[in-house]
XYZ file of C-alpha atoms in Angstrom:
377
model
C 162.175 26.857 -91.368
C 162.092 27.537 -87.518
C 160.307 31.155 -86.841
C 162.986 33.472 -85.372
C 162.375 35.346 -82.274
C 162.108 39.593 -82.908
C 163.815 41.066 -80.162
C 163.997 45.458 -79.577
C 165.820 47.146 -77.700
C 164.743 49.457 -74.807
C 161.637 51.879 -75.672
C 161.906 50.845 -79.558
C 157.921 50.668 -79.764
C 157.879 54.582 -77.990
C 159.359 56.186 -80.387
C 157.761 58.479 -83.032
C 159.254 60.699 -85.226
C 158.763 64.291 -84.647
C 159.242 65.588 -88.216
C 158.765 69.748 -88.481
C 159.630 70.304 -84.898
C 162.707 68.310 -84.585
C 165.678 70.613 -84.049
C 168.845 68.037 -85.773
C 166.726 66.886 -89.082
C 167.841 63.561 -90.789
C 167.281 65.723 -93.661
C 170.561 67.808 -93.492
C 173.584 67.232 -93.222
C 174.666 64.306 -94.480
C 174.078 62.360 -97.800
C 170.492 61.067 -98.345
C 170.157 57.396 -99.650
C 167.938 56.374 -102.980
C 167.808 52.527 -102.865
C 167.347 51.451 -106.536
C 163.521 49.784 -106.338
C 162.769 53.755 -105.129
C 164.942 55.447 -107.866
C 162.534 53.230 -110.542
C 159.710 53.860 -108.852
C 160.337 57.485 -108.936
C 162.097 57.240 -112.705
C 158.572 55.151 -114.219
C 156.094 57.118 -112.040
C 156.043 59.854 -114.839
C 152.967 61.704 -113.293
C 154.270 62.399 -110.054
C 157.525 63.749 -111.159
C 159.553 63.605 -108.719
C 162.589 63.394 -110.587
C 162.147 66.842 -111.823
C 162.407 68.584 -108.630
C 165.624 66.960 -107.679
C 169.348 65.406 -109.015
C 170.050 62.058 -108.315
C 173.115 60.650 -108.513
C 174.841 56.737 -108.729
C 177.200 55.076 -106.050
C 180.186 54.368 -107.907
C 180.103 50.781 -108.089
C 176.426 50.563 -106.476
C 173.150 49.799 -107.401
C 172.346 52.590 -105.079
C 171.640 56.087 -105.625
C 171.938 59.745 -103.497
C 170.322 62.916 -103.970
C 173.282 65.151 -105.267
C 173.566 67.953 -102.863
C 176.050 69.558 -101.471
C 176.584 68.158 -97.821
C 175.647 71.012 -95.731
C 172.483 71.713 -97.246
C 169.033 70.147 -96.389
C 167.345 68.078 -98.678
C 165.712 70.107 -101.319
C 162.197 67.843 -101.273
C 162.060 69.414 -97.503
C 159.556 72.787 -97.783
C 160.172 75.664 -95.983
C 158.728 74.282 -92.615
C 160.837 71.000 -92.487
C 158.060 68.626 -94.410
C 158.837 66.108 -96.599
C 157.618 66.845 -99.872
C 156.887 63.180 -101.292
C 155.194 62.594 -97.237
C 152.521 65.491 -97.756
C 151.862 64.603 -101.756
C 152.273 60.558 -101.875
C 152.947 59.550 -98.037
C 155.696 57.501 -96.448
C 155.464 54.388 -98.317
C 156.891 56.239 -101.421
C 159.925 57.657 -99.709
C 163.234 55.361 -100.296
C 163.807 52.908 -97.714
C 166.923 54.476 -95.493
C 164.424 57.873 -95.000
C 161.027 55.337 -93.983
C 163.303 53.761 -91.532
C 165.655 55.736 -89.818
C 166.415 55.840 -86.534
C 164.803 52.096 -86.386
C 167.656 49.551 -87.802
C 166.983 45.898 -88.184
C 169.819 42.950 -87.503
C 168.791 39.527 -88.602
C 170.221 36.197 -87.237
C 170.291 32.894 -87.868
C 168.247 32.735 -84.986
C 166.773 36.187 -84.302
C 165.591 39.545 -85.754
C 166.762 42.826 -83.335
C 165.537 45.987 -84.259
C 167.493 49.197 -82.538
C 167.908 52.565 -82.706
C 169.982 54.979 -83.618
C 171.535 57.825 -81.445
C 172.180 60.140 -84.828
C 168.011 60.823 -83.878
C 167.754 63.281 -81.096
C 164.041 62.191 -80.653
C 166.298 58.498 -79.670
C 168.011 60.320 -76.911
C 165.256 61.645 -75.305
C 164.073 58.201 -74.648
C 167.260 57.177 -73.430
C 167.059 60.079 -71.124
C 164.085 59.183 -69.492
C 165.336 55.566 -68.587
C 165.903 54.559 -65.220
C 167.430 51.344 -65.722
C 170.216 49.866 -68.197
C 169.596 50.007 -72.514
C 168.736 46.317 -72.878
C 167.370 44.424 -75.555
C 163.900 42.218 -74.614
C 162.626 39.213 -76.655
C 158.543 39.650 -77.791
C 158.311 36.248 -77.044
C 159.306 36.387 -73.162
C 161.664 33.448 -74.793
C 165.536 32.992 -73.684
C 168.147 35.558 -75.083
C 170.624 33.298 -75.523
C 172.026 32.568 -78.886
C 174.385 29.784 -80.068
C 175.535 32.939 -82.643
C 179.515 33.522 -81.821
C 179.806 37.539 -82.508
C 175.783 37.886 -80.340
C 177.907 35.617 -77.583
C 181.183 38.310 -78.386
C 178.768 41.057 -78.242
C 177.249 40.195 -75.028
C 181.031 39.730 -73.352
C 181.533 43.360 -74.506
C 178.170 44.705 -73.068
C 178.719 42.826 -69.592
C 181.830 44.384 -69.400
C 180.434 48.202 -70.192
C 177.530 47.570 -67.723
C 179.929 46.201 -64.218
C 179.561 48.815 -61.828
C 182.030 51.141 -60.103
C 184.662 51.273 -62.925
C 184.994 54.145 -65.227
C 183.263 53.968 -68.536
C 186.855 54.492 -70.701
C 188.468 51.929 -68.513
C 185.277 49.685 -69.684
C 185.685 50.433 -73.809
C 189.464 49.933 -72.961
C 189.677 46.500 -71.675
C 185.922 45.628 -74.599
C 188.822 46.919 -77.141
C 191.731 44.696 -75.575
C 188.887 41.481 -75.449
C 188.430 42.059 -78.821
C 191.641 42.571 -80.365
C 193.086 39.152 -78.133
C 189.990 37.525 -79.565
C 191.769 38.478 -83.164
C 195.100 37.686 -82.349
C 193.679 34.088 -81.551
C 191.817 33.232 -84.395
C 192.397 29.794 -84.665
C 191.146 29.190 -81.098
C 188.169 26.437 -81.219
C 184.443 27.902 -80.424
C 184.667 26.048 -77.294
C 187.649 27.711 -76.482
C 186.582 31.081 -77.202
C 183.945 31.035 -75.127
C 185.805 29.685 -72.451
C 188.074 32.857 -72.890
C 184.745 35.257 -73.000
C 183.946 34.053 -69.765
C 186.870 35.275 -67.968
C 185.651 38.847 -68.805
C 182.512 38.341 -67.020
C 184.496 37.827 -63.482
C 184.380 41.301 -61.824
C 187.708 40.702 -60.562
C 189.397 39.446 -63.931
C 188.362 42.978 -65.347
C 189.795 44.898 -62.490
C 193.035 43.511 -62.630
C 193.648 44.303 -66.354
C 191.663 48.190 -65.506
C 195.098 48.267 -62.770
C 197.120 47.071 -65.125
C 196.415 49.959 -68.107
C 195.942 52.106 -64.931
C 200.046 51.536 -64.555
C 200.746 53.178 -67.841
C 202.482 56.615 -67.219
C 200.595 59.006 -69.614
C 201.514 62.941 -69.510
C 198.007 64.685 -69.437
C 199.599 67.511 -71.581
C 200.529 65.829 -73.851
C 197.618 63.158 -74.125
C 194.927 66.452 -74.083
C 197.593 67.685 -76.950
C 196.952 64.594 -79.446
C 192.847 64.575 -78.627
C 192.740 68.073 -79.060
C 194.658 67.579 -83.001
C 192.372 64.571 -83.537
C 189.283 66.735 -82.469
C 190.117 68.978 -84.793
C 191.316 67.462 -87.765
C 187.730 64.883 -87.000
C 185.266 68.033 -87.242
C 187.003 69.939 -89.699
C 185.145 68.960 -92.598
C 182.384 69.798 -90.221
C 182.389 72.852 -88.499
C 180.961 74.757 -91.101
C 177.896 72.369 -91.646
C 174.954 74.587 -90.669
C 173.595 71.451 -88.621
C 176.527 71.324 -86.423
C 178.074 75.135 -86.984
C 176.357 76.521 -83.081
C 177.760 73.468 -81.232
C 181.383 73.619 -82.942
C 181.619 76.854 -83.787
C 183.110 78.663 -80.517
C 184.891 75.136 -79.376
C 186.623 74.658 -82.489
C 187.722 78.760 -82.450
C 189.175 78.246 -78.902
C 190.693 74.437 -79.467
C 192.390 76.165 -82.431
C 193.800 79.127 -79.910
C 194.452 77.929 -76.694
C 197.508 76.503 -74.606
C 197.667 73.097 -73.952
C 199.518 73.601 -70.755
C 196.168 75.983 -69.247
C 193.753 73.250 -70.086
C 195.586 70.665 -67.901
C 194.606 72.472 -64.865
C 190.981 72.095 -65.312
C 190.918 68.329 -66.501
C 190.298 66.589 -63.275
C 187.985 69.239 -62.329
C 185.723 68.784 -65.439
C 186.078 65.015 -65.285
C 184.664 65.184 -62.107
C 181.349 66.919 -63.485
C 181.415 64.901 -67.270
C 180.998 61.525 -64.681
C 177.808 62.544 -63.479
C 176.429 62.006 -66.832
C 178.059 58.048 -66.857
C 175.281 56.365 -67.039
C 173.568 58.446 -70.072
C 176.004 58.129 -71.729
C 177.024 54.266 -71.079
C 173.280 53.304 -72.243
C 173.250 55.458 -75.288
C 176.920 53.282 -75.929
C 174.971 49.882 -75.458
C 172.373 51.077 -78.012
C 175.242 51.696 -80.504
C 176.924 48.716 -79.506
C 173.503 46.897 -80.167
C 172.981 48.060 -83.658
C 176.658 48.077 -85.027
C 178.724 45.428 -83.214
C 177.016 42.461 -85.359
C 179.689 41.647 -87.679
C 180.988 37.642 -87.841
C 184.329 39.139 -88.865
C 186.439 39.646 -85.565
C 188.034 42.624 -87.179
C 184.544 44.302 -88.113
C 183.697 44.610 -84.796
C 186.720 45.666 -83.846
C 186.505 48.405 -86.103
C 182.671 49.008 -84.773
C 183.425 49.475 -81.384
C 186.629 51.608 -82.686
C 184.030 54.231 -83.622
C 181.561 53.982 -81.005
C 185.398 54.630 -78.131
C 186.194 57.378 -81.074
C 182.705 59.072 -80.542
C 183.203 58.856 -76.979
C 186.616 60.577 -77.243
C 185.208 63.431 -78.908
C 182.054 63.536 -77.107
C 183.965 63.888 -73.515
C 186.562 66.356 -75.143
C 183.823 68.971 -76.774
C 182.162 69.192 -73.968
C 185.709 69.799 -72.147
C 186.169 72.595 -74.104
C 182.812 74.271 -74.024
C 183.349 73.936 -69.897
C 186.520 75.501 -70.787
C 184.642 78.227 -72.357
C 181.098 78.429 -70.677
C 182.362 77.229 -67.419
C 179.430 74.784 -67.621
C 177.711 71.713 -69.082
C 174.418 70.452 -69.137
C 172.741 67.191 -70.458
C 171.494 68.749 -73.368
C 175.007 69.902 -74.257
C 176.001 66.477 -74.120
C 172.806 64.952 -76.054
C 173.292 67.587 -78.624
C 177.332 66.195 -78.981
C 176.419 62.551 -78.787
C 174.372 63.518 -81.732
C 176.790 65.554 -83.627
C 179.208 62.796 -83.133
C 177.380 59.773 -84.191
C 176.548 61.639 -87.562
C 179.937 62.776 -88.076
C 181.726 59.719 -87.079
C 178.831 56.501 -86.498
C 177.573 57.779 -89.898
C 180.827 57.786 -91.895
C 182.411 55.069 -91.208
C 184.117 54.975 -95.261
C 185.631 58.755 -94.573
C 186.793 58.023 -90.807
C 188.695 54.673 -91.976
C 190.296 56.755 -94.509
C 191.173 59.051 -92.261
C 192.377 56.371 -89.575
C 194.424 54.472 -92.493
C 196.510 57.624 -93.859
C 197.460 59.000 -90.336
C 198.093 55.734 -88.214
C 198.711 53.197 -91.109
C 196.182 50.497 -90.412
C 192.875 49.916 -90.262
C 192.828 49.106 -85.981
C 193.966 51.272 -83.598
C 196.939 50.528 -81.558
C 195.613 49.650 -77.623
C 198.623 52.054 -76.621
C 197.390 54.706 -78.418
C 193.976 54.248 -77.105
C 194.952 54.240 -73.399
C 196.944 57.223 -74.169
C 194.281 59.520 -75.146
C 191.355 57.564 -73.110
C 193.026 57.578 -70.321
C 194.401 60.621 -68.853
């Protein structure tokens, strides 16, 4: 077997967990998974008594467990300073695989192994914020990044669209989504025909023409903001009291619940000018998510992954708009905090989000017209 190449996303080797200094610990606010091998190791090691200090339940139908706690509670294995008792007493190798690896992500393809980082970690966002160029992925052996794997070629086309200059980020996200829908609708295309279709989207004039077409849609800004407001309140409903997110969400949720939408629309254009100043940083975060998540050889699964990234972006943009309405300003720290929050609320809760979308819209994949309606106002 040929040795496959290892590729790493920008700043991968610079990441280092800051443990108890982290303001958004990964040990709180979501389920903490325990893989089957780790559970068996803890169960068989009677001398350490780990299972005497924590209740663990099994996921239904899976060989995987989770620490039984309320979602908004911290892991019971943390001490008063926010340090993990398992790490202190037994070392990192005694942790479950999820806890050992987060926020590192590994994806293996037939011709490469990719290492990336999750934007659900604040230290990763700090690293991205210090980048001076565009987020990218590079080979350890300095070999060509070209791949024959189709899902990688499709992902490359998405990234190519998003990294084109002088287009609005929301426009590029819509075109990327539309491209994947076109591929889904033509699943029987031969590989060479599909690659030819992908090449079209690397042409700036072609992308510009598509953007112009979608920009021609007549969108009532009041209706659009009202829909986004309702979507925002529905998505954060189960998280607004979670300790990690409560301070971030309290004021903006209260404002969203009580404001008159028509009064908001007059502030939207002024806000967009301020928000767009942070596009380079937000784009790098989105590219990082695409490297990590848009990796399926099932095109519908890839569409759903991009759909979640788009929803994270729209919720980020709208929550910051609400904060702007309340505080009259936003800053880079606010942006990092809300990126992290929605990376966890949406990106790390795909099953719950899919159920929400299925119940609300009748399908797993949102219609392009609806995304334009809530994105292009």
